[in-house]
DNA sequence: AAAAAAC
């Protein structure tokens, strides 16, 4: 089976060929003919199955005929997160390069006026998150009465996020006669109910979903202290000692923790970005882009990054916090070991996480081996011991195939000369070097909620001008420093993990 | 226990 057997237009086939893809994935093979036949489709597929191209490619073929009218998009795609929406747009840009196609992205956090101007010119494809879409329709700048094809992507996730009422409102604004493509990874009762109201005689297309983690991923859990600073210290150690680490996503359960861990790693010289939903949109985009390009090997993220984002070849996933829902674990770990590649997933597990781990092991149908060696932080000082303690008497023998087994022995790098960062000439301040101005030691009192949110939302304004970025790598003197954020010895860090040092002269 | 999404 090849793409040319599916009924796609010549232009689209040429664009696909140009990207080097030759064989459609199962979801593409099954869904594309139905879409081209203008049938409703119920697609049950997870991200990473080629789902996006399964609707983008036939839509491009369909859109070759006809033309958009002002404020009346011809097709509408709903996505749960801004990043996913942007990613779908990239797909249209890539495969639709040979067509004169107007594609608009309607997401929050960016200029309303630019979006409005684009709508006025007429768009063929509108890709949106629900909030901003409804904002535009309520202001009258957008009419959905011309929508011929509606895509609801990641429906189960939209359900989790409480978007279903919004989706129902949107469905009332689009013509009854439209074609609907509905994608979900799971079929909970509520999703089943809405498919009955949104879809007419749908063609069901299902690909076996990996309800579990890929076999190419080596998973392990590392016992961690309960205190956050202990975990940060342990994380640094795991990063330094991880084998074959190319790049990594470090997941935290809370946005606040993302900010703190990001800042802490920066202070310790790691080249690291952050991604969570309270960050300025430009900062989110910049962090993701730099991570994709490999300019930043490390990304600290909330679960906004757990699903769907196309980040190829992540070698390691760290769960700084064990997710409370086992599904989230599967999604996070699914960021590595994709397309048959190998990957490593390391979870920092405190005694409080035991229940979560049990639930995860049950879901994935295997036990997660505990790492051998000593990664614990001594409780009294918060300092870790570099030497592996001999048998600690804990029952940690299960499995034992954990990745980081070297304890503190593998220290040859520390005898090497200090690793220099990249040459100053090629370094420039990251557009988004410090999204987290508000990150402060956990023990410090927090400002009132209003002030906090405002600072989180708007705190990155100064980043618009990179010259305002405070000099990186030096602790700010007024701030009380935590023991673990002492910017210290980076000599164990592989060079590529080091944050580039800015030239003091600034050019 | 959280995150995500509109101003």
Coordinates of C-alpha atoms (C1' of nucleotides) in Angstrom, one line a residue:
Chain A
X1 CA 0.0 0.0 0.0
X2 CA 1.3 3.4 -0.9
X3 CA 0.0 6.9 -0.7
X4 CA -0.9 6.9 -4.4
X5 CA -3.5 4.2 -3.8
X6 CA -5.6 6.4 -1.5
X7 CA -7.1 8.8 -3.9
X8 CA -5.0 11.9 -2.9
X9 CA -4.4 14.6 -5.5
X10 CA -1.2 14.9 -7.5
X11 CA -0.1 18.0 -5.7
X12 CA -0.6 16.4 -2.3
X13 CA 1.2 13.2 -3.4
X14 CA 4.1 15.3 -4.6
X15 CA 4.3 17.1 -1.3
X16 CA 4.2 13.8 0.6
X17 CA 6.9 12.4 -1.6
X18 CA 9.0 15.5 -1.0
X19 CA 9.0 14.8 2.7
X20 CA 10.3 11.3 2.1
X21 CA 7.3 9.4 3.4
X22 CA 6.3 6.4 1.2
X23 CA 4.0 4.2 3.2
X24 CA 0.9 5.4 4.9
X25 CA 0.4 4.4 8.6
X26 CA -2.7 2.3 9.4
X27 CA -4.8 5.2 10.4
X28 CA -3.9 7.1 7.3
X29 CA -4.6 4.1 5.1
X30 CA -8.0 3.6 6.6
X31 CA -9.2 7.1 7.1
X32 CA -8.0 9.0 4.0
X33 CA -10.4 7.2 1.5
X34 CA -13.4 7.9 3.8
X35 CA -12.5 11.5 4.2
X36 CA -12.1 11.9 0.4
X37 CA -15.5 10.2 0.0
X38 CA -16.8 13.0 2.3
X39 CA -18.0 10.6 5.0
X40 CA -17.9 11.3 8.7
X41 CA -15.1 9.5 10.4
X42 CA -14.7 8.3 14.0
X43 CA -11.0 7.8 14.4
X44 CA -9.8 6.0 17.5
X45 CA -6.1 6.6 17.5
X46 CA -3.4 7.9 19.8
X47 CA -1.0 10.6 18.8
X48 CA 2.1 9.2 17.2
X49 CA 0.1 7.1 14.9
X50 CA 0.1 9.5 12.0
X51 CA -3.3 10.8 12.9
X52 CA -2.7 14.4 11.9
X53 CA -1.7 13.6 8.3
X54 CA -4.7 11.3 8.2
X55 CA -6.9 14.4 8.1
X56 CA -4.5 17.0 6.7
X57 CA -3.7 15.2 3.5
X58 CA -7.2 14.5 2.3
X59 CA -8.3 18.0 3.4
X60 CA -5.6 19.5 1.2
X61 CA -7.0 17.5 -1.7
X62 CA -10.6 18.6 -1.0
X63 CA -9.6 22.2 -0.6
X64 CA -7.9 22.4 -4.0
X65 CA -11.4 23.2 -5.4
X66 CA -13.1 26.3 -4.3
X67 CA -12.1 29.4 -2.6
X68 CA -12.6 31.0 0.8
X69 CA -14.9 34.0 1.5
X70 CA -14.2 36.7 3.9
X71 CA -14.8 35.8 7.6
X72 CA -16.2 32.4 6.5
X73 CA -13.6 29.6 6.9
X74 CA -14.2 26.6 4.8
X75 CA -12.8 24.1 7.3
X76 CA -12.3 24.2 11.0
X77 CA -10.0 22.1 13.2
X78 CA -10.4 22.2 17.0
X79 CA -7.4 21.3 19.2
X80 CA -7.1 21.2 23.0
X81 CA -3.8 23.0 23.3
X82 CA -2.1 25.9 21.6
X83 CA 1.0 23.8 20.8
X84 CA -1.0 21.1 19.2
X85 CA -2.9 23.7 17.1
X86 CA 0.4 25.2 16.0
X87 CA 1.7 21.8 15.1
X88 CA -1.3 21.1 12.9
X89 CA -0.7 24.4 11.1
X90 CA 2.9 23.3 10.5
X91 CA 1.5 20.2 8.8
X92 CA -0.6 22.3 6.5
X93 CA 2.4 24.6 5.7
X94 CA 4.5 21.6 4.9
X95 CA 2.1 19.5 2.8
X96 CA 0.2 22.5 1.4
X97 CA 3.3 24.4 0.2
X98 CA 2.3 24.0 -3.4
X99 CA -1.2 25.3 -3.0
X100 CA -2.4 28.8 -2.5
X101 CA -4.0 28.1 0.8
X102 CA -4.9 30.5 3.6
X103 CA -4.4 28.8 6.9
X104 CA -5.2 30.7 10.1
X105 CA -4.3 29.8 13.7
X106 CA -6.7 31.1 16.3
X107 CA -5.2 30.5 19.7
X108 CA -5.0 32.5 22.9
X109 CA -2.0 34.4 24.1
X110 CA -1.3 36.1 20.8
X111 CA -2.5 39.2 19.1
X112 CA -6.3 39.2 18.4
X113 CA -6.0 41.9 15.8
X114 CA -3.7 40.0 13.5
X115 CA -6.0 37.0 13.6
X116 CA -9.0 39.2 12.8
X117 CA -7.2 40.7 9.8
X118 CA -6.4 37.2 8.5
X119 CA -10.0 36.1 8.9
X120 CA -11.2 39.1 7.0
X121 CA -9.1 38.1 4.0
X122 CA -10.7 34.7 4.0
X123 CA -9.3 31.4 5.2
X124 CA -9.5 27.9 3.9
X125 CA -8.3 26.2 7.1
X126 CA -9.0 27.5 10.5
X127 CA -7.1 25.8 13.3
X128 CA -8.2 26.8 16.8
X129 CA -8.4 26.2 20.5
X130 CA -12.0 26.6 21.8
X131 CA -11.6 29.7 23.9
X132 CA -10.2 32.0 21.3
X133 CA -12.5 30.6 18.6
X134 CA -15.6 31.5 20.6
X135 CA -14.1 34.8 21.4
X136 CA -13.9 35.6 17.7
X137 CA -17.4 34.4 16.9
X138 CA -18.9 36.3 19.8
X139 CA -17.3 39.5 18.5
X140 CA -18.8 38.9 15.2
X141 CA -15.5 38.7 13.3
X142 CA -16.1 35.1 12.4
X143 CA -18.9 33.2 10.7
X144 CA -18.9 29.4 10.9
X145 CA -21.9 29.0 8.6
X146 CA -19.6 28.2 5.7
X147 CA -17.7 25.4 7.3
X148 CA -17.8 22.3 5.1
X149 CA -15.6 20.1 7.2
X150 CA -15.1 20.1 11.0
X151 CA -12.3 18.2 12.7
X152 CA -12.5 17.6 16.4
X153 CA -9.1 16.3 17.5
X154 CA -8.1 14.7 20.8
X155 CA -11.7 14.7 21.9
X156 CA -11.1 12.7 25.1
X157 CA -8.5 15.2 26.1
X158 CA -10.9 18.0 25.5
X159 CA -13.3 16.2 27.7
X160 CA -10.7 16.0 30.5
X161 CA -10.1 19.7 30.1
X162 CA -13.8 20.6 30.3
X163 CA -14.0 21.8 26.7
X164 CA -17.0 19.7 25.7
X165 CA -19.6 22.4 26.4
X166 CA -17.5 24.8 24.2
X167 CA -17.3 22.1 21.5
X168 CA -21.1 21.7 21.6
X169 CA -21.5 25.4 21.2
X170 CA -19.2 25.4 18.1
X171 CA -21.1 22.5 16.7
X172 CA -24.3 24.5 16.8
X173 CA -22.6 27.3 14.8
X174 CA -21.5 25.1 11.9
X175 CA -23.9 23.8 9.3
X176 CA -25.7 20.6 10.0
X177 CA -24.6 19.3 6.7
X178 CA -20.9 19.6 7.3
X179 CA -18.6 16.6 7.2
X180 CA -17.1 15.8 10.6
X181 CA -13.9 14.0 11.5
X182 CA -13.7 13.1 15.1
X183 CA -10.5 11.7 16.8
X184 CA -10.1 10.3 20.2
X185 CA -7.7 8.0 21.9
X186 CA -10.2 6.4 24.2
X187 CA -14.0 5.9 24.2
X188 CA -15.4 6.8 27.7
X189 CA -19.2 7.0 27.9
X190 CA -19.3 10.8 27.6
X191 CA -17.3 10.7 24.4
X192 CA -19.5 7.9 23.0
X193 CA -22.5 10.1 23.7
X194 CA -21.2 13.1 21.9
X195 CA -20.1 11.1 18.9
X196 CA -23.8 10.2 18.5
X197 CA -24.8 13.8 18.3
X198 CA -21.9 15.2 16.4
X199 CA -21.5 12.5 13.8
X200 CA -23.8 11.1 11.1
X201 CA -23.3 7.5 10.1
X202 CA -19.6 7.6 10.8
X203 CA -17.0 5.3 9.4
X204 CA -15.2 3.9 12.4
X205 CA -11.5 3.7 12.0
X206 CA -9.5 2.2 14.8
X207 CA -5.8 1.5 15.3
X208 CA -4.6 -0.6 18.1
X209 CA -3.6 1.9 20.7
X210 CA -0.5 1.3 22.8
X211 CA -2.3 1.5 26.1
X212 CA 1.1 0.7 27.4
X213 CA 4.6 1.9 27.0
X214 CA 6.8 0.9 24.1
X215 CA 9.0 -2.1 24.5
X216 CA 12.0 -0.1 23.3
X217 CA 11.8 2.1 26.4
X218 CA 13.9 1.1 29.4
X219 CA 12.0 2.2 32.5
X220 CA 13.2 2.5 36.0
X221 CA 12.3 4.1 39.3
X222 CA 14.7 5.8 41.6
X223 CA 13.9 6.2 45.2
X224 CA 13.9 9.8 46.1
X225 CA 13.6 11.9 49.3
X226 CA 10.3 13.6 49.9
X227 CA 11.8 17.1 50.0
X228 CA 11.8 19.0 46.7
X229 CA 15.4 20.2 47.0
X230 CA 16.5 16.6 47.5
X231 CA 14.7 15.6 44.4
X232 CA 16.4 18.5 42.5
X233 CA 19.7 17.3 43.6
X234 CA 19.0 13.8 42.7
X235 CA 17.8 14.9 39.3
X236 CA 21.0 16.7 38.6
X237 CA 22.9 13.6 39.5
X238 CA 20.7 11.5 37.2
X239 CA 21.2 13.9 34.4
X240 CA 25.0 13.9 34.8
X241 CA 25.2 10.2 35.0
X242 CA 22.5 9.2 32.5
X243 CA 23.9 7.0 29.8
X244 CA 23.5 8.1 26.1
X245 CA 21.5 11.1 27.0
X246 CA 20.8 13.1 23.9
X247 CA 18.0 15.2 25.1
X248 CA 15.4 14.9 27.8
X249 CA 12.0 16.1 28.9
X250 CA 11.6 16.5 32.7
X251 CA 8.0 16.3 33.7
X252 CA 6.7 17.9 36.9
X253 CA 3.1 17.7 38.2
X254 CA 2.7 21.4 38.8
X255 CA 3.5 24.5 36.9
X256 CA 5.1 26.0 39.9
X257 CA 7.4 23.0 40.2
X258 CA 8.3 23.3 36.5
X259 CA 9.4 26.9 37.2
X260 CA 11.4 26.0 40.2
X261 CA 13.2 23.0 38.6
X262 CA 13.9 25.0 35.5
X263 CA 15.5 27.8 37.4
X264 CA 17.4 25.4 39.6
X265 CA 18.9 23.6 36.6
X266 CA 19.8 26.9 35.0
X267 CA 21.6 28.0 38.1
X268 CA 23.5 24.8 38.0
X269 CA 24.6 25.5 34.4
X270 CA 22.3 23.2 32.5
X271 CA 21.1 24.2 29.1
X272 CA 17.4 23.9 29.8
X273 CA 14.1 25.4 28.7
X274 CA 10.7 25.3 30.4
X275 CA 7.2 24.8 29.1
X276 CA 3.9 25.2 31.0
X277 CA 0.6 26.9 30.5
X278 CA 1.1 30.0 32.6
X279 CA 4.1 31.0 30.6
X280 CA 3.9 33.8 28.0
X281 CA 2.9 32.3 24.7
X282 CA 6.1 33.6 23.0
X283 CA 8.1 31.9 25.7
X284 CA 6.3 28.7 25.2
X285 CA 6.8 28.8 21.5
X286 CA 10.5 29.7 21.8
X287 CA 11.2 27.0 24.4
X288 CA 9.6 24.3 22.2
X289 CA 11.3 25.5 19.1
X290 CA 14.7 25.6 20.7
X291 CA 14.2 22.1 22.2
X292 CA 13.1 20.7 18.8
X293 CA 16.1 22.2 17.1
X294 CA 18.4 20.8 19.7
X295 CA 19.6 24.2 20.9
X296 CA 18.3 23.2 24.3
X297 CA 18.8 19.6 25.2
X298 CA 16.6 19.7 28.3
X299 CA 13.0 20.8 28.7
X300 CA 11.2 21.0 32.0
X301 CA 7.5 20.7 31.4
X302 CA 4.1 20.2 32.8
X303 CA 1.7 17.8 31.2
X304 CA 1.0 20.3 28.5
X305 CA 3.9 18.6 26.8
X306 CA 2.9 15.0 27.6
X307 CA 0.5 14.4 24.7
X308 CA 0.6 14.9 21.1
X309 CA 3.5 17.3 20.7
X310 CA 5.8 16.1 18.0
X311 CA 9.2 16.2 19.5
X312 CA 11.3 13.6 17.6
X313 CA 13.9 11.5 19.2
X314 CA 13.8 12.3 22.9
X315 CA 16.3 10.0 24.4
X316 CA 15.2 10.4 28.0
X317 CA 12.1 11.2 30.0
X318 CA 12.4 12.1 33.6
X319 CA 9.4 12.1 35.9
X320 CA 10.5 14.6 38.5
X321 CA 7.1 13.9 40.0
X322 CA 5.3 10.7 39.5
X323 CA 2.0 11.5 37.7
X324 CA -1.1 10.9 39.7
X325 CA -3.0 9.4 36.8
X326 CA -1.5 6.3 35.3
X327 CA -2.6 7.5 31.8
X328 CA -0.4 10.5 32.2
X329 CA 2.6 8.2 32.8
X330 CA 2.0 6.4 29.6
X331 CA 1.7 9.6 27.7
X332 CA 4.8 11.1 29.2
X333 CA 6.9 8.0 28.6
X334 CA 5.5 7.9 25.1
X335 CA 7.6 10.9 24.4
X336 CA 10.6 8.6 24.1
X337 CA 11.1 5.3 22.3
X338 CA 9.0 6.4 19.4
X339 CA 9.1 4.7 16.0
X340 CA 11.0 1.8 17.4
X341 CA 13.9 3.8 18.7
X342 CA 15.3 3.2 22.2
X343 CA 14.5 5.4 25.1
X344 CA 14.9 5.7 28.8
X345 CA 12.3 6.7 31.3
X346 CA 13.4 7.5 34.8
X347 CA 10.9 8.3 37.6
X348 CA 11.9 9.9 40.9
X349 CA 9.7 8.1 43.4
X350 CA 9.1 9.2 47.0
X351 CA 7.4 7.1 49.6
X352 CA 4.2 9.1 49.0
X353 CA 4.2 8.0 45.3
X354 CA 3.9 4.3 46.0
X355 CA 0.2 4.2 45.3
X356 CA 0.6 5.9 42.0
X357 CA 3.4 3.5 41.0
X358 CA 1.2 0.5 41.8
X359 CA -1.5 2.0 39.6
X360 CA 0.9 2.7 36.8
X361 CA 2.4 -0.8 36.9
X362 CA -1.0 -2.3 36.8
X363 CA -1.9 -0.2 33.7
X364 CA 1.2 -1.0 31.8
X365 CA 1.2 -4.6 32.9
X366 CA 4.7 -4.7 34.0
X367 CA 6.7 -3.7 37.1
X368 CA 9.1 -0.8 36.8
X369 CA 12.4 -2.0 38.1
X370 CA 14.1 0.0 40.8
X371 CA 17.5 1.4 39.9
X372 CA 20.4 -0.3 41.6
X373 CA 23.0 1.8 43.2
X374 CA 22.5 4.6 45.5
X375 CA 20.6 7.6 44.5
X376 CA 19.2 8.6 47.8
X377 CA 19.9 11.8 49.5
X378 CA 20.9 11.6 53.0
X379 CA 18.1 13.1 55.1
X380 CA 20.2 15.1 57.6
X381 CA 22.1 17.5 55.4
X382 CA 20.4 17.3 52.1
X383 CA 23.8 16.5 50.6
X384 CA 24.0 13.4 48.6
X385 CA 26.7 10.9 49.1
X386 CA 28.7 10.3 46.0
X387 CA 29.8 6.9 47.2
X388 CA 27.3 4.2 46.8
X389 CA 26.4 2.9 50.2
X390 CA 26.7 -0.8 50.5
X391 CA 23.6 -2.7 51.0
X392 CA 21.1 -0.4 52.5
X393 CA 18.9 -3.2 53.7
X394 CA 16.0 -1.9 51.6
X395 CA 14.2 -4.4 49.4
X396 CA 15.2 -2.9 46.2
X397 CA 16.3 -6.0 44.4
X398 CA 13.3 -6.3 42.1
X399 CA 14.1 -6.1 38.5
X400 CA 17.4 -4.4 38.7
X401 CA 17.8 -3.5 35.1
X402 CA 17.6 0.1 35.8
X403 CA 19.7 2.4 33.8
X404 CA 21.7 4.4 36.2
X405 CA 23.7 1.7 37.9
X406 CA 26.9 3.4 38.2
X407 CA 26.4 5.1 41.5
X408 CA 29.2 7.5 42.2
X409 CA 32.0 5.4 40.7
X410 CA 32.0 6.6 37.2
X411 CA 33.9 9.7 37.8
X412 CA 36.5 9.9 35.2
X413 CA 35.0 13.0 33.8
X414 CA 35.8 14.9 36.9
X415 CA 39.4 14.5 36.2
X416 CA 39.2 16.0 32.9
X417 CA 39.8 19.7 32.4
X418 CA 36.7 21.7 33.0
X419 CA 34.4 21.5 30.0
X420 CA 34.1 24.8 28.2
X421 CA 30.7 25.9 27.0
X422 CA 30.2 26.6 23.3
X423 CA 32.3 29.4 21.8
X424 CA 30.9 32.7 22.8
X425 CA 30.7 33.8 19.2
X426 CA 27.9 31.4 18.4
X427 CA 26.0 32.0 21.6
X428 CA 23.3 34.5 21.9
X429 CA 20.9 34.9 24.8
X430 CA 18.0 32.6 24.4
X431 CA 14.8 34.5 23.4
X432 CA 13.3 32.8 26.4
X433 CA 15.9 32.3 28.9
X434 CA 14.0 33.0 32.0
X435 CA 10.3 32.6 31.9
X436 CA 10.0 32.1 35.6
X437 CA 10.8 35.3 37.3
X438 CA 8.5 34.4 40.1
X439 CA 10.2 31.1 40.9
X440 CA 11.4 31.4 44.4
X441 CA 12.5 29.0 47.0
X442 CA 9.6 26.9 48.2
X443 CA 10.0 28.1 51.7
X444 CA 9.7 31.8 50.9
X445 CA 6.3 33.3 51.5
X446 CA 4.3 33.8 48.3
X447 CA 2.6 37.0 47.3
X448 CA -1.2 37.0 47.2
X449 CA -2.7 35.0 44.4
X450 CA -3.7 37.9 42.2
X451 CA -0.2 39.4 42.3
X452 CA 1.2 36.0 41.6
X453 CA -0.9 35.3 38.6
X454 CA -0.3 38.7 37.2
X455 CA 3.4 38.3 37.5
X456 CA 3.2 34.8 36.0
X457 CA 1.2 36.0 33.0
X458 CA 2.9 39.2 32.3
X459 CA 6.2 38.7 34.0
X460 CA 7.9 37.9 30.8
X461 CA 7.3 41.2 29.0
X462 CA 10.8 42.3 29.5
X463 CA 12.0 39.3 27.6
X464 CA 10.8 40.8 24.4
X465 CA 14.1 42.6 24.4
X466 CA 16.8 40.1 25.0
X467 CA 19.2 42.8 26.2
X468 CA 17.0 43.0 29.3
X469 CA 17.6 39.4 30.2
X470 CA 19.6 39.5 33.4
X471 CA 23.0 38.1 33.1
X472 CA 22.7 34.4 33.1
X473 CA 24.7 32.2 35.4
X474 CA 25.0 34.5 38.3
X475 CA 22.7 34.3 41.2
X476 CA 20.8 37.4 41.9
X477 CA 22.3 38.8 45.0
X478 CA 19.1 40.0 46.6
X479 CA 17.6 36.6 46.5
X480 CA 18.2 34.2 49.3
X481 CA 19.8 31.2 47.8
X482 CA 18.9 27.7 48.5
X483 CA 21.6 25.3 49.2
X484 CA 20.8 23.3 46.1
X485 CA 20.7 26.2 43.8
X486 CA 24.2 27.2 44.6
X487 CA 25.8 27.6 41.2
X488 CA 28.6 25.3 41.6
X489 CA 30.9 23.0 40.0
X490 CA 29.7 22.1 36.5
X491 CA 32.7 19.9 35.8
X492 CA 30.7 16.7 35.5
X493 CA 28.4 18.1 32.9
X494 CA 28.9 17.0 29.3
X495 CA 29.5 20.0 27.3
X496 CA 26.3 19.9 25.4
X497 CA 24.3 20.1 28.5
X498 CA 26.0 23.2 29.6
X499 CA 24.3 26.5 29.2
X500 CA 26.1 28.7 26.7
X501 CA 28.0 31.4 28.4
X502 CA 27.3 34.9 27.1
X503 CA 30.1 37.0 26.1
X504 CA 30.4 39.7 28.8
X505 CA 31.0 42.4 26.2
X506 CA 27.7 41.4 24.5
X507 CA 29.2 41.1 21.1
Chain B
dA1 C1' -3.4 16.1 44.5
dA2 C1' -3.0 19.0 38.4
dA3 C1' -3.0 20.7 33.9
dA4 C1' -5.1 22.7 30.1
dA5 C1' -8.0 27.0 27.8
dA6 C1' -10.5 33.6 26.7
dC7 C1' -10.3 38.3 27.7

